[in-house]
CSV table of C-alpha atoms in Angstrom, one decimal:
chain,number,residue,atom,x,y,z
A,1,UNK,CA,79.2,-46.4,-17.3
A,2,UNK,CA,82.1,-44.0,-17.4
A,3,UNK,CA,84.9,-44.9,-20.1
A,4,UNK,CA,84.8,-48.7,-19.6
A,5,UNK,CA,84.3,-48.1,-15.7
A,6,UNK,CA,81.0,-49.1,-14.5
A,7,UNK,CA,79.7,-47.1,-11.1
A,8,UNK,CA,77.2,-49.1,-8.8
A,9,UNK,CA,75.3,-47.6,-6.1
A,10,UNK,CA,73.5,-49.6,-3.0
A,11,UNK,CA,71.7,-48.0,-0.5
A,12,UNK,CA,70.4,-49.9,3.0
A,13,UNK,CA,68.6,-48.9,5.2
A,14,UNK,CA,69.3,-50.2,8.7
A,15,UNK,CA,66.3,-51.4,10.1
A,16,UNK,CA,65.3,-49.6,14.4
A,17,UNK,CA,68.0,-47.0,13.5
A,18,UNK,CA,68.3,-43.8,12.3
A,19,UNK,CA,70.9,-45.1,9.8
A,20,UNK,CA,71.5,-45.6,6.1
A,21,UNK,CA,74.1,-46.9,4.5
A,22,UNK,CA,75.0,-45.8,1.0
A,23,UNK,CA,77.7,-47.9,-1.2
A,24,UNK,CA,79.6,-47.0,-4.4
A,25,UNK,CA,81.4,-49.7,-6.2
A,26,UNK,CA,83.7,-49.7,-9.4
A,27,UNK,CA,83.5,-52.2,-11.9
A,28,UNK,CA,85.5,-53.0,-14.9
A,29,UNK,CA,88.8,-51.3,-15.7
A,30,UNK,CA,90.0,-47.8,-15.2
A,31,UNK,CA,92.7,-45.8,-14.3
A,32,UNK,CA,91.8,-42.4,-12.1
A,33,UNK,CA,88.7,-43.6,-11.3
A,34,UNK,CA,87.3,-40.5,-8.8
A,35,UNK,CA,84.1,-40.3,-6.9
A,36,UNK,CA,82.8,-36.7,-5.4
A,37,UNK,CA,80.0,-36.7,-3.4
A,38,UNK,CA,77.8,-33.7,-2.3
A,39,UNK,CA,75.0,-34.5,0.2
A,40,UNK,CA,72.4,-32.8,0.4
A,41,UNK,CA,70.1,-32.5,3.4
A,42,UNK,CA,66.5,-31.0,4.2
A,43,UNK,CA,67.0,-31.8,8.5
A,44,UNK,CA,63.5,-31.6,9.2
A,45,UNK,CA,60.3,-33.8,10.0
A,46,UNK,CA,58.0,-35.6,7.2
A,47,UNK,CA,55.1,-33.1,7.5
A,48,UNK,CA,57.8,-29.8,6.5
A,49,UNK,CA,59.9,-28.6,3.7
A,50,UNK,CA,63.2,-26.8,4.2
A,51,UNK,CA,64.0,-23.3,2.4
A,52,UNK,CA,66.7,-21.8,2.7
A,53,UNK,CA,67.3,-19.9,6.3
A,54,UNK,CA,69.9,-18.1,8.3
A,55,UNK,CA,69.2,-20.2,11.4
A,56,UNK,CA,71.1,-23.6,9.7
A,57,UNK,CA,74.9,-23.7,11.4
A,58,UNK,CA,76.9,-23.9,8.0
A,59,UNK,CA,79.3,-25.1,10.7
A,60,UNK,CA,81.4,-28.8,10.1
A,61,UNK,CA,83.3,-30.8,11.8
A,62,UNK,CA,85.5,-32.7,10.1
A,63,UNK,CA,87.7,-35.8,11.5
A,64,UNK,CA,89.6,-38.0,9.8
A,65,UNK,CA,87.0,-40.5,8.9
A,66,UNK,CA,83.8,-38.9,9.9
A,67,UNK,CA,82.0,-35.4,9.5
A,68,UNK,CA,79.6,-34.4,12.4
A,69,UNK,CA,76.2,-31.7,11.3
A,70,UNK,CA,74.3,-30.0,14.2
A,71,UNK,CA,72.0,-27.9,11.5
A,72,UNK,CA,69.2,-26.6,14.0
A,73,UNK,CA,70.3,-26.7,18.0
A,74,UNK,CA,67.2,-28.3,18.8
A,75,UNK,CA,68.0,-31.1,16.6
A,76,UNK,CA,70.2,-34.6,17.0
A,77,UNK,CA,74.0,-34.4,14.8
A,78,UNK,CA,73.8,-35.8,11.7
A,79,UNK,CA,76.9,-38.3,11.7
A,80,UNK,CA,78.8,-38.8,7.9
A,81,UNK,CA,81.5,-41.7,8.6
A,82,UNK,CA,83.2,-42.2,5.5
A,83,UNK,CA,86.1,-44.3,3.5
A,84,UNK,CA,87.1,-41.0,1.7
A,85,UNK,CA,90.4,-39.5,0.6
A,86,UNK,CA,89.7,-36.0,1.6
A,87,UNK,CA,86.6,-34.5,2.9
A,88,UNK,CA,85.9,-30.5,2.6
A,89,UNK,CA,83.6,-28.0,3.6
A,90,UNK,CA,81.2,-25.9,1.4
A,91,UNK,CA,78.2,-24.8,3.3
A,92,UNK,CA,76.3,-24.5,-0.2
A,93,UNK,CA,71.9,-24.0,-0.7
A,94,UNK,CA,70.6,-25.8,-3.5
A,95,UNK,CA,67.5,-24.1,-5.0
A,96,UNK,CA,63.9,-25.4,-5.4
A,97,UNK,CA,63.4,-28.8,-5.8
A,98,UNK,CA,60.0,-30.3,-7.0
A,99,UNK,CA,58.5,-33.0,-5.3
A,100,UNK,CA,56.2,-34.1,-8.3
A,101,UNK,CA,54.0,-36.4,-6.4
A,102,UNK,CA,53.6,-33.7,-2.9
A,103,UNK,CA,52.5,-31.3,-5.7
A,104,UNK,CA,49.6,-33.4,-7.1
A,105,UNK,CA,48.4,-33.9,-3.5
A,106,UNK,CA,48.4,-30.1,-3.1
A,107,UNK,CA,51.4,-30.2,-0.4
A,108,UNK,CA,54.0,-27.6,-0.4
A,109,UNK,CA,56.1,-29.4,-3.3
A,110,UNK,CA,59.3,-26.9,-3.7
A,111,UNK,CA,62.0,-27.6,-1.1
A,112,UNK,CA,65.4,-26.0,-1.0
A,113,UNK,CA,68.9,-28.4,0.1
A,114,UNK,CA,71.7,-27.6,2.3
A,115,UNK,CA,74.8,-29.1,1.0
A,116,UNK,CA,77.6,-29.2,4.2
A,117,UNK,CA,80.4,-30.8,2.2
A,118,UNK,CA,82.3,-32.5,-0.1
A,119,UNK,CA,83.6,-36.0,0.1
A,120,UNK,CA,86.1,-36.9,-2.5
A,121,UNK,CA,86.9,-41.1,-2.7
A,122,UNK,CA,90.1,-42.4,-5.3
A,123,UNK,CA,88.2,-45.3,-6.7
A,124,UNK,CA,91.6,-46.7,-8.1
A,125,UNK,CA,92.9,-47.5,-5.0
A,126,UNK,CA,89.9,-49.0,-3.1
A,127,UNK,CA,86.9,-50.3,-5.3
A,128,UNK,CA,84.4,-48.9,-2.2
A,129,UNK,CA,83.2,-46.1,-1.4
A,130,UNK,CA,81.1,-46.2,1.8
A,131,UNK,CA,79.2,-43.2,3.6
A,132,UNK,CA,77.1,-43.7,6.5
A,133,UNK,CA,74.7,-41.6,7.8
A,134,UNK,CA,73.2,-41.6,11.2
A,135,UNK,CA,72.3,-39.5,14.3
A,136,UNK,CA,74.3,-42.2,16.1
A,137,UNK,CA,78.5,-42.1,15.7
A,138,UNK,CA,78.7,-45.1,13.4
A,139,UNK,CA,82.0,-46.1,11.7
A,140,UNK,CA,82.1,-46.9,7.5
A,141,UNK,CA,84.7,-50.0,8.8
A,142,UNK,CA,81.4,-51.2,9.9
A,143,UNK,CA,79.5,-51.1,6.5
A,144,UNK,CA,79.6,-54.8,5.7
A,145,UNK,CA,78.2,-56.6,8.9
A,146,UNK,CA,75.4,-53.7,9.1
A,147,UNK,CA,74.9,-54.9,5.5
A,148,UNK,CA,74.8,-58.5,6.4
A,149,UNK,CA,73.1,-58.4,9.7
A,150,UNK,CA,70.2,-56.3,7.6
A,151,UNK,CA,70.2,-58.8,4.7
A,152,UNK,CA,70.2,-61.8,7.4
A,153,UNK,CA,67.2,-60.0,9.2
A,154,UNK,CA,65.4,-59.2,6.2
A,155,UNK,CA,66.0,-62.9,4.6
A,156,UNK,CA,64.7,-64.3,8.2
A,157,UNK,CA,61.2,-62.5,7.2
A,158,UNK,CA,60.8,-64.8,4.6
A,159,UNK,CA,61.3,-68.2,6.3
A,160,UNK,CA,57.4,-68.8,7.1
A,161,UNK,CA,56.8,-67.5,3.7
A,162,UNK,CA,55.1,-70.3,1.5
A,163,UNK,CA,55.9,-69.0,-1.9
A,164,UNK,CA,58.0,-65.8,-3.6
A,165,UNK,CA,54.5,-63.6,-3.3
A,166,UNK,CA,54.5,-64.1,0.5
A,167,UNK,CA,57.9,-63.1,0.7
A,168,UNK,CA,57.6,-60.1,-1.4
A,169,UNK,CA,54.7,-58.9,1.0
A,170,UNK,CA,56.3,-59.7,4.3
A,171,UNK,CA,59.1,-57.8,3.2
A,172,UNK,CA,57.0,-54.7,2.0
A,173,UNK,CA,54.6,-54.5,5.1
A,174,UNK,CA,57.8,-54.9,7.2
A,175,UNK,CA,59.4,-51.5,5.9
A,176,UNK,CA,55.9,-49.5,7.3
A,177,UNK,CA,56.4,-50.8,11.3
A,178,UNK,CA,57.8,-47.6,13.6
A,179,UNK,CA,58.0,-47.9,17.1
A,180,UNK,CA,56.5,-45.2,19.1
A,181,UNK,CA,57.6,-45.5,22.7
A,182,UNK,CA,57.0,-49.1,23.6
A,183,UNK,CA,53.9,-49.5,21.2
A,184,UNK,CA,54.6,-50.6,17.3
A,185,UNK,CA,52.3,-48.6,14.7
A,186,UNK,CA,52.4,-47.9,11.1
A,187,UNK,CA,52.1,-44.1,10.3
A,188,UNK,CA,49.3,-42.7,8.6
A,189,UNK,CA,50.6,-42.0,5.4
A,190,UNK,CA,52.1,-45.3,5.0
């Protein structure tokens, strides 16, 4: 809450794709209302921690309504479609960030960030402000039926369900399936 302006963030995660979908709403009145957004990205595998490295291309590509990363040539893009007003590029390291729980396992636990840009949305003029981020080319016009379709899919989960408790658990155990080639799994540290 932000001078009688009221800032909501939803995050979904799109289930078989490499794809989230991250939503900023303003509530309540407010003249000037501006977002900035600085992502920040480790572009690496679940087993590995990032620091910071000459290899990473700082390099961006900014369109109108999407920016594309190619951190590490041996990696897919990274794909930022947005609903923003202006989008720049900074090509800044954030330092040493603690992952609390990694640490009382006795994993490596400090991580550095790349940050590839900055996305600037005018919250007075549209109430939304929508990034997606994917290794596919996705457009943020798109935000709202990935959110339904997701919510439809997820709420379909729960129609065998004979009470709340089955539903809750359906829904958990459902967010731990991968697919590995044709075969479906759940990964060991799941």
């Amino acid at each position: 809450d932000v001078a009688g302006v009221r800032i909501e963030k939803r995050v979904v995660m799109i289930h078989g794709e490499n794809t989230v979908v991250i939503e900023y709403s303003a509530r309540g009145q407010g003249a000037g209302v501006a977002l900035e957004l600085r992502p920040l990205i480790a572009f690496r595998d679940y087993h590995s921690t990032t620091r910071a490295n000459s290899a990473l291309n700082k390099a961006v590509q900014i369109e109108a309504d999407r920016v594309r990363l190619a951190p590490y040539g041996d990696l897919p893009a990274l794909y930022l479609s947005h609903n923003g007003a202006a989008v720049s590029a900074t090509g800044d390291w954030y330092f040493n960030f603690e992952y609390e729980i990694e640490k009382l396992r006795g994993l490596d636990s400090t991580e550095d960030l790349f940050q590839p840009c900055l996305l600037r949305f005018d919250l007075s003029t549209n109430s939304r402000a929508v990034v997606v981020a994917s290794l596919e080319p996705r457009l943020a016009t798109l935000a709202t039926p990935m959110i339904k379709r997701e919510t439809a899919r997820r709420a379909a989960l729960c129609e065998a369900a004979a009470d709340p408790v089955d539903c809750a658990l359906a829904k958990a155990a459902d967010q731990f399936i991968v697919t590995r080639g044709s075969h479906k799994s759940v990964l060991a540290g799941f």
